[in-house]
Amino acid sequence: MQTTHKKSNNGSLIAIQPNQPLIELKQSEQVTTIAEMFTEKYSSFSLMKKHELYEESIDVIELLLLKLSSFFASNQQMPKSQFRITAESITEEFYYFSICDLQLAFKKIRKEKLYGQLSPNFIINKLEEYQKERYIVAENLSISNHHTQLDECGDNDFIKRFYEFRKKNPTHKDSKDMARDDKESFQKFRSEYERTKINLIQIDNNTKE
């Protein structure tokens, strides 16, 4: 396979290497939170498959399953014969996950009290729990980014809007009185502007609900 490219969220091209699954396996080892994962650029299993890296992805998932299974006592470990079918089930059901997702989810599983043997069903159930947590984090990040964009827009437009307001409300007094009146006008305008922005955010949130 030759090096191909995928588009990132900002539209830039990112190279997909023939050993991309192994690259992302190494890169994701230091990731500790879901939020941190979202700030990086990890490829989903569906994207890996699209770029003809399905088998390589399955190999990496099997390696992660081996590491996970080895963490538990020998009588609790999952038979190696089940690694392949478990890996295939993961890429099919959680096709939008990345290798980094599995790294984070498996770290959580290692903290679980395991009664009996590690099984494919147990792993799938834990991935479903991780999926819910992942969704909440993604939703919170989306809301946070949206509010940041509103704030940035407000900061950039504020001075321009104030001077437009000032042109429509000119004063003809001495410099001392003008300075005082400008300050009062500025504060009045700012309070009105902030109140309007808060109302817009509330309307936006109500629309989402």
JSON list of C-alpha atoms in Angstrom, two decimals:
[
{"chain": "A", "resi": 1, "resn": "MET", "atom": "CA", "xyz": [0.00, 0.00, 0.00]},
{"chain": "A", "resi": 2, "resn": "GLN", "atom": "CA", "xyz": [1.23, 3.49, -0.85]},
{"chain": "A", "resi": 3, "resn": "THR", "atom": "CA", "xyz": [0.94, 6.50, 1.41]},
{"chain": "A", "resi": 4, "resn": "THR", "atom": "CA", "xyz": [-2.51, 8.09, 1.03]},
{"chain": "A", "resi": 5, "resn": "HIS", "atom": "CA", "xyz": [-4.14, 11.08, 2.69]},
{"chain": "A", "resi": 6, "resn": "LYS", "atom": "CA", "xyz": [-7.21, 11.89, 4.73]},
{"chain": "A", "resi": 7, "resn": "LYS", "atom": "CA", "xyz": [-8.79, 15.23, 5.54]},
{"chain": "A", "resi": 8, "resn": "SER", "atom": "CA", "xyz": [-8.61, 16.54, 9.11]},
{"chain": "A", "resi": 9, "resn": "ASN", "atom": "CA", "xyz": [-11.38, 18.53, 10.78]},
{"chain": "A", "resi": 10, "resn": "ASN", "atom": "CA", "xyz": [-9.83, 21.80, 9.58]},
{"chain": "A", "resi": 11, "resn": "GLY", "atom": "CA", "xyz": [-9.60, 20.57, 6.00]},
{"chain": "A", "resi": 12, "resn": "SER", "atom": "CA", "xyz": [-5.85, 19.92, 5.92]},
{"chain": "A", "resi": 13, "resn": "LEU", "atom": "CA", "xyz": [-4.50, 16.65, 4.52]},
{"chain": "A", "resi": 14, "resn": "ILE", "atom": "CA", "xyz": [-2.98, 14.04, 6.83]},
{"chain": "A", "resi": 15, "resn": "ALA", "atom": "CA", "xyz": [-0.82, 11.25, 5.50]},
{"chain": "A", "resi": 16, "resn": "ILE", "atom": "CA", "xyz": [-2.00, 7.64, 6.02]},
{"chain": "A", "resi": 17, "resn": "GLN", "atom": "CA", "xyz": [1.05, 5.40, 6.14]},
{"chain": "A", "resi": 18, "resn": "PRO", "atom": "CA", "xyz": [1.09, 1.67, 5.30]},
{"chain": "A", "resi": 19, "resn": "ASN", "atom": "CA", "xyz": [1.90, 1.04, 8.99]},
{"chain": "A", "resi": 20, "resn": "GLN", "atom": "CA", "xyz": [-0.61, 3.62, 10.28]},
{"chain": "A", "resi": 21, "resn": "PRO", "atom": "CA", "xyz": [-2.20, 1.22, 12.83]},
{"chain": "A", "resi": 22, "resn": "LEU", "atom": "CA", "xyz": [1.19, 0.63, 14.46]},
{"chain": "A", "resi": 23, "resn": "ILE", "atom": "CA", "xyz": [1.99, 4.35, 14.37]},
{"chain": "A", "resi": 24, "resn": "GLU", "atom": "CA", "xyz": [-1.27, 5.19, 16.14]},
{"chain": "A", "resi": 25, "resn": "LEU", "atom": "CA", "xyz": [-0.77, 2.34, 18.60]},
{"chain": "A", "resi": 26, "resn": "LYS", "atom": "CA", "xyz": [2.49, 3.93, 19.70]},
{"chain": "A", "resi": 27, "resn": "GLN", "atom": "CA", "xyz": [1.16, 7.50, 19.68]},
{"chain": "A", "resi": 28, "resn": "SER", "atom": "CA", "xyz": [-1.90, 6.65, 21.76]},
{"chain": "A", "resi": 29, "resn": "GLU", "atom": "CA", "xyz": [0.02, 4.96, 24.58]},
{"chain": "A", "resi": 30, "resn": "GLN", "atom": "CA", "xyz": [0.49, 8.28, 26.40]},
{"chain": "A", "resi": 31, "resn": "VAL", "atom": "CA", "xyz": [-3.11, 9.51, 25.99]},
{"chain": "A", "resi": 32, "resn": "THR", "atom": "CA", "xyz": [-4.90, 9.50, 29.34]},
{"chain": "A", "resi": 33, "resn": "THR", "atom": "CA", "xyz": [-8.33, 11.06, 28.69]},
{"chain": "A", "resi": 34, "resn": "ILE", "atom": "CA", "xyz": [-11.05, 11.02, 26.04]},
{"chain": "A", "resi": 35, "resn": "ALA", "atom": "CA", "xyz": [-10.87, 14.81, 25.75]},
{"chain": "A", "resi": 36, "resn": "GLU", "atom": "CA", "xyz": [-7.15, 14.57, 25.04]},
{"chain": "A", "resi": 37, "resn": "MET", "atom": "CA", "xyz": [-7.83, 11.97, 22.36]},
{"chain": "A", "resi": 38, "resn": "PHE", "atom": "CA", "xyz": [-10.23, 14.33, 20.58]},
{"chain": "A", "resi": 39, "resn": "THR", "atom": "CA", "xyz": [-7.52, 16.98, 20.32]},
{"chain": "A", "resi": 40, "resn": "GLU", "atom": "CA", "xyz": [-5.27, 14.59, 18.38]},
{"chain": "A", "resi": 41, "resn": "LYS", "atom": "CA", "xyz": [-5.77, 13.05, 14.94]},
{"chain": "A", "resi": 42, "resn": "TYR", "atom": "CA", "xyz": [-6.58, 9.33, 15.19]},
{"chain": "A", "resi": 43, "resn": "SER", "atom": "CA", "xyz": [-8.09, 7.27, 12.39]},
{"chain": "A", "resi": 44, "resn": "SER", "atom": "CA", "xyz": [-11.33, 5.36, 12.84]},
{"chain": "A", "resi": 45, "resn": "PHE", "atom": "CA", "xyz": [-11.50, 1.68, 11.97]},
{"chain": "A", "resi": 46, "resn": "SER", "atom": "CA", "xyz": [-13.80, 2.47, 9.06]},
{"chain": "A", "resi": 47, "resn": "LEU", "atom": "CA", "xyz": [-11.19, 4.87, 7.69]},
{"chain": "A", "resi": 48, "resn": "MET", "atom": "CA", "xyz": [-8.46, 2.26, 8.12]},
{"chain": "A", "resi": 49, "resn": "LYS", "atom": "CA", "xyz": [-10.59, -0.21, 6.20]},
{"chain": "A", "resi": 50, "resn": "LYS", "atom": "CA", "xyz": [-11.24, 2.35, 3.47]},
{"chain": "A", "resi": 51, "resn": "HIS", "atom": "CA", "xyz": [-7.48, 2.75, 3.06]},
{"chain": "A", "resi": 52, "resn": "GLU", "atom": "CA", "xyz": [-6.98, -1.03, 2.86]},
{"chain": "A", "resi": 53, "resn": "LEU", "atom": "CA", "xyz": [-5.57, -1.35, 6.38]},
{"chain": "A", "resi": 54, "resn": "TYR", "atom": "CA", "xyz": [-8.23, -3.68, 7.76]},
{"chain": "A", "resi": 55, "resn": "GLU", "atom": "CA", "xyz": [-5.92, -6.64, 8.41]},
{"chain": "A", "resi": 56, "resn": "GLU", "atom": "CA", "xyz": [-3.28, -4.41, 9.95]},
{"chain": "A", "resi": 57, "resn": "SER", "atom": "CA", "xyz": [-5.95, -2.91, 12.25]},
{"chain": "A", "resi": 58, "resn": "ILE", "atom": "CA", "xyz": [-7.14, -6.37, 13.29]},
{"chain": "A", "resi": 59, "resn": "ASP", "atom": "CA", "xyz": [-3.54, -7.35, 14.11]},
{"chain": "A", "resi": 60, "resn": "VAL", "atom": "CA", "xyz": [-3.15, -4.32, 16.37]},
{"chain": "A", "resi": 61, "resn": "ILE", "atom": "CA", "xyz": [-6.48, -4.99, 18.11]},
{"chain": "A", "resi": 62, "resn": "GLU", "atom": "CA", "xyz": [-5.43, -8.59, 18.73]},
{"chain": "A", "resi": 63, "resn": "LEU", "atom": "CA", "xyz": [-2.20, -7.29, 20.25]},
{"chain": "A", "resi": 64, "resn": "LEU", "atom": "CA", "xyz": [-4.19, -5.00, 22.56]},
{"chain": "A", "resi": 65, "resn": "LEU", "atom": "CA", "xyz": [-6.46, -7.92, 23.51]},
{"chain": "A", "resi": 66, "resn": "LEU", "atom": "CA", "xyz": [-3.41, -10.02, 24.33]},
{"chain": "A", "resi": 67, "resn": "LYS", "atom": "CA", "xyz": [-2.04, -7.28, 26.60]},
{"chain": "A", "resi": 68, "resn": "LEU", "atom": "CA", "xyz": [-5.43, -6.89, 28.26]},
{"chain": "A", "resi": 69, "resn": "SER", "atom": "CA", "xyz": [-5.90, -10.62, 28.80]},
{"chain": "A", "resi": 70, "resn": "SER", "atom": "CA", "xyz": [-2.35, -11.01, 30.17]},
{"chain": "A", "resi": 71, "resn": "PHE", "atom": "CA", "xyz": [-3.16, -8.45, 32.86]},
{"chain": "A", "resi": 72, "resn": "PHE", "atom": "CA", "xyz": [-5.48, -10.94, 34.58]},
{"chain": "A", "resi": 73, "resn": "ALA", "atom": "CA", "xyz": [-4.72, -14.24, 36.28]},
{"chain": "A", "resi": 74, "resn": "SER", "atom": "CA", "xyz": [-4.04, -17.18, 33.97]},
{"chain": "A", "resi": 75, "resn": "ASN", "atom": "CA", "xyz": [-7.36, -18.86, 34.79]},
{"chain": "A", "resi": 76, "resn": "GLN", "atom": "CA", "xyz": [-9.20, -15.60, 33.88]},
{"chain": "A", "resi": 77, "resn": "GLN", "atom": "CA", "xyz": [-7.49, -14.95, 30.56]},
{"chain": "A", "resi": 78, "resn": "MET", "atom": "CA", "xyz": [-9.40, -15.10, 27.32]},
{"chain": "A", "resi": 79, "resn": "PRO", "atom": "CA", "xyz": [-8.41, -17.97, 24.98]},
{"chain": "A", "resi": 80, "resn": "LYS", "atom": "CA", "xyz": [-6.24, -16.72, 22.11]},
{"chain": "A", "resi": 81, "resn": "SER", "atom": "CA", "xyz": [-8.62, -18.45, 19.69]},
{"chain": "A", "resi": 82, "resn": "GLN", "atom": "CA", "xyz": [-11.22, -15.77, 20.54]},
{"chain": "A", "resi": 83, "resn": "PHE", "atom": "CA", "xyz": [-8.97, -12.79, 19.82]},
{"chain": "A", "resi": 84, "resn": "ARG", "atom": "CA", "xyz": [-9.67, -12.67, 16.10]},
{"chain": "A", "resi": 85, "resn": "ILE", "atom": "CA", "xyz": [-13.46, -12.87, 16.32]},
{"chain": "A", "resi": 86, "resn": "THR", "atom": "CA", "xyz": [-13.47, -10.30, 19.13]},
{"chain": "A", "resi": 87, "resn": "ALA", "atom": "CA", "xyz": [-11.32, -7.91, 17.08]},
{"chain": "A", "resi": 88, "resn": "GLU", "atom": "CA", "xyz": [-13.63, -8.29, 14.08]},
{"chain": "A", "resi": 89, "resn": "SER", "atom": "CA", "xyz": [-16.70, -7.66, 16.25]},
{"chain": "A", "resi": 90, "resn": "ILE", "atom": "CA", "xyz": [-15.12, -4.49, 17.62]},
{"chain": "A", "resi": 91, "resn": "THR", "atom": "CA", "xyz": [-14.36, -3.05, 14.16]},
{"chain": "A", "resi": 92, "resn": "GLU", "atom": "CA", "xyz": [-17.88, -3.91, 13.01]},
{"chain": "A", "resi": 93, "resn": "GLU", "atom": "CA", "xyz": [-19.86, -2.60, 15.99]},
{"chain": "A", "resi": 94, "resn": "PHE", "atom": "CA", "xyz": [-17.57, 0.29, 16.93]},
{"chain": "A", "resi": 95, "resn": "TYR", "atom": "CA", "xyz": [-16.36, 1.22, 13.45]},
{"chain": "A", "resi": 96, "resn": "TYR", "atom": "CA", "xyz": [-16.02, 4.89, 14.44]},
{"chain": "A", "resi": 97, "resn": "PHE", "atom": "CA", "xyz": [-13.62, 4.02, 17.28]},
{"chain": "A", "resi": 98, "resn": "SER", "atom": "CA", "xyz": [-9.89, 4.39, 16.87]},
{"chain": "A", "resi": 99, "resn": "ILE", "atom": "CA", "xyz": [-6.98, 2.44, 18.30]},
{"chain": "A", "resi": 100, "resn": "CYS", "atom": "CA", "xyz": [-6.68, 5.22, 20.87]},
{"chain": "A", "resi": 101, "resn": "ASP", "atom": "CA", "xyz": [-10.28, 4.56, 21.95]},
{"chain": "A", "resi": 102, "resn": "LEU", "atom": "CA", "xyz": [-9.38, 0.94, 22.68]},
{"chain": "A", "resi": 103, "resn": "GLN", "atom": "CA", "xyz": [-6.27, 1.97, 24.60]},
{"chain": "A", "resi": 104, "resn": "LEU", "atom": "CA", "xyz": [-8.42, 4.15, 26.89]},
{"chain": "A", "resi": 105, "resn": "ALA", "atom": "CA", "xyz": [-11.26, 1.64, 27.21]},
{"chain": "A", "resi": 106, "resn": "PHE", "atom": "CA", "xyz": [-8.92, -1.28, 27.99]},
{"chain": "A", "resi": 107, "resn": "LYS", "atom": "CA", "xyz": [-7.19, 0.78, 30.69]},
{"chain": "A", "resi": 108, "resn": "LYS", "atom": "CA", "xyz": [-10.58, 1.10, 32.36]},
{"chain": "A", "resi": 109, "resn": "ILE", "atom": "CA", "xyz": [-11.25, -2.63, 32.01]},
{"chain": "A", "resi": 110, "resn": "ARG", "atom": "CA", "xyz": [-7.96, -3.42, 33.77]},
{"chain": "A", "resi": 111, "resn": "LYS", "atom": "CA", "xyz": [-9.32, -1.62, 36.84]},
{"chain": "A", "resi": 112, "resn": "GLU", "atom": "CA", "xyz": [-12.47, -3.79, 36.87]},
{"chain": "A", "resi": 113, "resn": "LYS", "atom": "CA", "xyz": [-12.97, -6.68, 39.26]},
{"chain": "A", "resi": 114, "resn": "LEU", "atom": "CA", "xyz": [-13.26, -9.67, 36.96]},
{"chain": "A", "resi": 115, "resn": "TYR", "atom": "CA", "xyz": [-15.35, -12.59, 38.15]},
{"chain": "A", "resi": 116, "resn": "GLY", "atom": "CA", "xyz": [-14.68, -15.63, 36.01]},
{"chain": "A", "resi": 117, "resn": "GLN", "atom": "CA", "xyz": [-13.01, -15.52, 32.63]},
{"chain": "A", "resi": 118, "resn": "LEU", "atom": "CA", "xyz": [-12.46, -12.54, 30.36]},
{"chain": "A", "resi": 119, "resn": "SER", "atom": "CA", "xyz": [-14.85, -12.99, 27.45]},
{"chain": "A", "resi": 120, "resn": "PRO", "atom": "CA", "xyz": [-15.78, -11.22, 24.20]},
{"chain": "A", "resi": 121, "resn": "ASN", "atom": "CA", "xyz": [-19.22, -10.34, 25.63]},
{"chain": "A", "resi": 122, "resn": "PHE", "atom": "CA", "xyz": [-17.63, -8.76, 28.72]},
{"chain": "A", "resi": 123, "resn": "ILE", "atom": "CA", "xyz": [-15.34, -6.63, 26.54]},
{"chain": "A", "resi": 124, "resn": "ILE", "atom": "CA", "xyz": [-18.17, -5.54, 24.21]},
{"chain": "A", "resi": 125, "resn": "ASN", "atom": "CA", "xyz": [-20.31, -4.54, 27.20]},
{"chain": "A", "resi": 126, "resn": "LYS", "atom": "CA", "xyz": [-17.48, -2.45, 28.63]},
{"chain": "A", "resi": 127, "resn": "LEU", "atom": "CA", "xyz": [-16.93, -0.79, 25.25]},
{"chain": "A", "resi": 128, "resn": "GLU", "atom": "CA", "xyz": [-20.62, 0.16, 25.21]},
{"chain": "A", "resi": 129, "resn": "GLU", "atom": "CA", "xyz": [-20.13, 1.83, 28.61]},
{"chain": "A", "resi": 130, "resn": "TYR", "atom": "CA", "xyz": [-17.08, 3.63, 27.28]},
{"chain": "A", "resi": 131, "resn": "GLN", "atom": "CA", "xyz": [-19.09, 4.69, 24.21]},
{"chain": "A", "resi": 132, "resn": "LYS", "atom": "CA", "xyz": [-21.61, 6.52, 26.42]},
{"chain": "A", "resi": 133, "resn": "GLU", "atom": "CA", "xyz": [-18.85, 8.34, 28.27]},
{"chain": "A", "resi": 134, "resn": "ARG", "atom": "CA", "xyz": [-17.21, 9.20, 24.95]},
{"chain": "A", "resi": 135, "resn": "TYR", "atom": "CA", "xyz": [-20.45, 10.69, 23.64]},
{"chain": "A", "resi": 136, "resn": "ILE", "atom": "CA", "xyz": [-20.86, 12.92, 26.71]},
{"chain": "A", "resi": 137, "resn": "VAL", "atom": "CA", "xyz": [-17.28, 14.21, 26.41]},
{"chain": "A", "resi": 138, "resn": "ALA", "atom": "CA", "xyz": [-17.72, 14.89, 22.68]},
{"chain": "A", "resi": 139, "resn": "GLU", "atom": "CA", "xyz": [-20.99, 16.76, 23.33]},
{"chain": "A", "resi": 140, "resn": "ASN", "atom": "CA", "xyz": [-19.44, 18.90, 26.09]},
{"chain": "A", "resi": 141, "resn": "LEU", "atom": "CA", "xyz": [-16.46, 19.75, 23.89]},
{"chain": "A", "resi": 142, "resn": "SER", "atom": "CA", "xyz": [-18.80, 20.75, 21.07]},
{"chain": "A", "resi": 143, "resn": "ILE", "atom": "CA", "xyz": [-20.78, 23.08, 23.35]},
{"chain": "A", "resi": 144, "resn": "SER", "atom": "CA", "xyz": [-17.58, 24.55, 24.81]},
{"chain": "A", "resi": 145, "resn": "ASN", "atom": "CA", "xyz": [-16.15, 25.22, 21.35]},
{"chain": "A", "resi": 146, "resn": "HIS", "atom": "CA", "xyz": [-19.42, 26.83, 20.26]},
{"chain": "A", "resi": 147, "resn": "HIS", "atom": "CA", "xyz": [-19.41, 29.21, 23.24]},
{"chain": "A", "resi": 148, "resn": "THR", "atom": "CA", "xyz": [-15.75, 30.04, 22.61]},
{"chain": "A", "resi": 149, "resn": "GLN", "atom": "CA", "xyz": [-16.61, 31.01, 19.05]},
{"chain": "A", "resi": 150, "resn": "LEU", "atom": "CA", "xyz": [-19.43, 33.25, 20.32]},
{"chain": "A", "resi": 151, "resn": "ASP", "atom": "CA", "xyz": [-17.07, 34.92, 22.79]},
{"chain": "A", "resi": 152, "resn": "GLU", "atom": "CA", "xyz": [-14.39, 35.46, 20.16]},
{"chain": "A", "resi": 153, "resn": "CYS", "atom": "CA", "xyz": [-16.94, 36.95, 17.80]},
{"chain": "A", "resi": 154, "resn": "GLY", "atom": "CA", "xyz": [-18.18, 39.27, 20.55]},
{"chain": "A", "resi": 155, "resn": "ASP", "atom": "CA", "xyz": [-14.67, 40.43, 21.51]},
{"chain": "A", "resi": 156, "resn": "ASN", "atom": "CA", "xyz": [-13.71, 41.15, 17.92]},
{"chain": "A", "resi": 157, "resn": "ASP", "atom": "CA", "xyz": [-16.91, 43.06, 17.16]},
{"chain": "A", "resi": 158, "resn": "PHE", "atom": "CA", "xyz": [-17.26, 44.93, 20.43]},
{"chain": "A", "resi": 159, "resn": "ILE", "atom": "CA", "xyz": [-15.07, 48.00, 19.81]},
{"chain": "A", "resi": 160, "resn": "LYS", "atom": "CA", "xyz": [-16.38, 48.38, 16.27]},
{"chain": "A", "resi": 161, "resn": "ARG", "atom": "CA", "xyz": [-19.97, 48.28, 17.51]},
{"chain": "A", "resi": 162, "resn": "PHE", "atom": "CA", "xyz": [-19.21, 50.80, 20.24]},
{"chain": "A", "resi": 163, "resn": "TYR", "atom": "CA", "xyz": [-17.76, 53.35, 17.84]},
{"chain": "A", "resi": 164, "resn": "GLU", "atom": "CA", "xyz": [-20.76, 52.89, 15.55]},
{"chain": "A", "resi": 165, "resn": "PHE", "atom": "CA", "xyz": [-22.93, 53.58, 18.58]},
{"chain": "A", "resi": 166, "resn": "ARG", "atom": "CA", "xyz": [-20.80, 56.65, 19.40]},
{"chain": "A", "resi": 167, "resn": "LYS", "atom": "CA", "xyz": [-21.20, 58.10, 15.91]},
{"chain": "A", "resi": 168, "resn": "LYS", "atom": "CA", "xyz": [-24.95, 57.91, 16.24]},
{"chain": "A", "resi": 169, "resn": "ASN", "atom": "CA", "xyz": [-24.79, 59.59, 19.67]},
{"chain": "A", "resi": 170, "resn": "PRO", "atom": "CA", "xyz": [-22.26, 62.44, 19.37]},
{"chain": "A", "resi": 171, "resn": "THR", "atom": "CA", "xyz": [-21.42, 64.83, 22.26]},
{"chain": "A", "resi": 172, "resn": "HIS", "atom": "CA", "xyz": [-20.36, 68.51, 22.11]},
{"chain": "A", "resi": 173, "resn": "LYS", "atom": "CA", "xyz": [-18.77, 69.19, 25.49]},
{"chain": "A", "resi": 174, "resn": "ASP", "atom": "CA", "xyz": [-15.32, 69.98, 26.87]},
{"chain": "A", "resi": 175, "resn": "SER", "atom": "CA", "xyz": [-12.70, 67.22, 26.96]},
{"chain": "A", "resi": 176, "resn": "LYS", "atom": "CA", "xyz": [-13.22, 66.37, 30.65]},
{"chain": "A", "resi": 177, "resn": "ASP", "atom": "CA", "xyz": [-16.97, 65.99, 30.29]},
{"chain": "A", "resi": 178, "resn": "MET", "atom": "CA", "xyz": [-16.54, 64.04, 27.05]},
{"chain": "A", "resi": 179, "resn": "ALA", "atom": "CA", "xyz": [-14.15, 61.59, 28.72]},
{"chain": "A", "resi": 180, "resn": "ARG", "atom": "CA", "xyz": [-16.61, 61.02, 31.57]},
{"chain": "A", "resi": 181, "resn": "ASP", "atom": "CA", "xyz": [-19.56, 60.65, 29.24]},
{"chain": "A", "resi": 182, "resn": "ASP", "atom": "CA", "xyz": [-17.62, 58.28, 26.96]},
{"chain": "A", "resi": 183, "resn": "LYS", "atom": "CA", "xyz": [-16.84, 56.06, 29.92]},
{"chain": "A", "resi": 184, "resn": "GLU", "atom": "CA", "xyz": [-20.48, 56.03, 31.02]},
{"chain": "A", "resi": 185, "resn": "SER", "atom": "CA", "xyz": [-21.65, 55.36, 27.48]},
{"chain": "A", "resi": 186, "resn": "PHE", "atom": "CA", "xyz": [-19.14, 52.57, 27.09]},
{"chain": "A", "resi": 187, "resn": "GLN", "atom": "CA", "xyz": [-20.26, 50.87, 30.31]},
{"chain": "A", "resi": 188, "resn": "LYS", "atom": "CA", "xyz": [-23.92, 51.23, 29.36]},
{"chain": "A", "resi": 189, "resn": "PHE", "atom": "CA", "xyz": [-23.31, 49.86, 25.90]},
{"chain": "A", "resi": 190, "resn": "ARG", "atom": "CA", "xyz": [-21.27, 46.95, 27.24]},
{"chain": "A", "resi": 191, "resn": "SER", "atom": "CA", "xyz": [-23.95, 45.90, 29.73]},
{"chain": "A", "resi": 192, "resn": "GLU", "atom": "CA", "xyz": [-26.59, 45.98, 26.99]},
{"chain": "A", "resi": 193, "resn": "TYR", "atom": "CA", "xyz": [-24.30, 44.02, 24.67]},
{"chain": "A", "resi": 194, "resn": "GLU", "atom": "CA", "xyz": [-23.54, 41.33, 27.27]},
{"chain": "A", "resi": 195, "resn": "ARG", "atom": "CA", "xyz": [-27.24, 40.96, 28.11]},
{"chain": "A", "resi": 196, "resn": "THR", "atom": "CA", "xyz": [-28.05, 40.52, 24.42]},
{"chain": "A", "resi": 197, "resn": "LYS", "atom": "CA", "xyz": [-25.29, 37.93, 24.00]},
{"chain": "A", "resi": 198, "resn": "ILE", "atom": "CA", "xyz": [-26.53, 35.93, 27.01]},
{"chain": "A", "resi": 199, "resn": "ASN", "atom": "CA", "xyz": [-30.05, 35.92, 25.55]},
{"chain": "A", "resi": 200, "resn": "LEU", "atom": "CA", "xyz": [-28.71, 34.67, 22.23]},
{"chain": "A", "resi": 201, "resn": "ILE", "atom": "CA", "xyz": [-26.85, 31.82, 23.95]},
{"chain": "A", "resi": 202, "resn": "GLN", "atom": "CA", "xyz": [-29.98, 30.84, 25.88]},
{"chain": "A", "resi": 203, "resn": "ILE", "atom": "CA", "xyz": [-32.03, 30.85, 22.68]},
{"chain": "A", "resi": 204, "resn": "ASP", "atom": "CA", "xyz": [-29.37, 28.71, 20.98]},
{"chain": "A", "resi": 205, "resn": "ASN", "atom": "CA", "xyz": [-29.37, 26.20, 23.87]},
{"chain": "A", "resi": 206, "resn": "ASN", "atom": "CA", "xyz": [-33.19, 26.04, 23.92]},
{"chain": "A", "resi": 207, "resn": "THR", "atom": "CA", "xyz": [-33.19, 25.34, 20.18]},
{"chain": "A", "resi": 208, "resn": "LYS", "atom": "CA", "xyz": [-30.82, 22.40, 20.72]},
{"chain": "A", "resi": 209, "resn": "GLU", "atom": "CA", "xyz": [-33.06, 20.94, 23.43]}
]
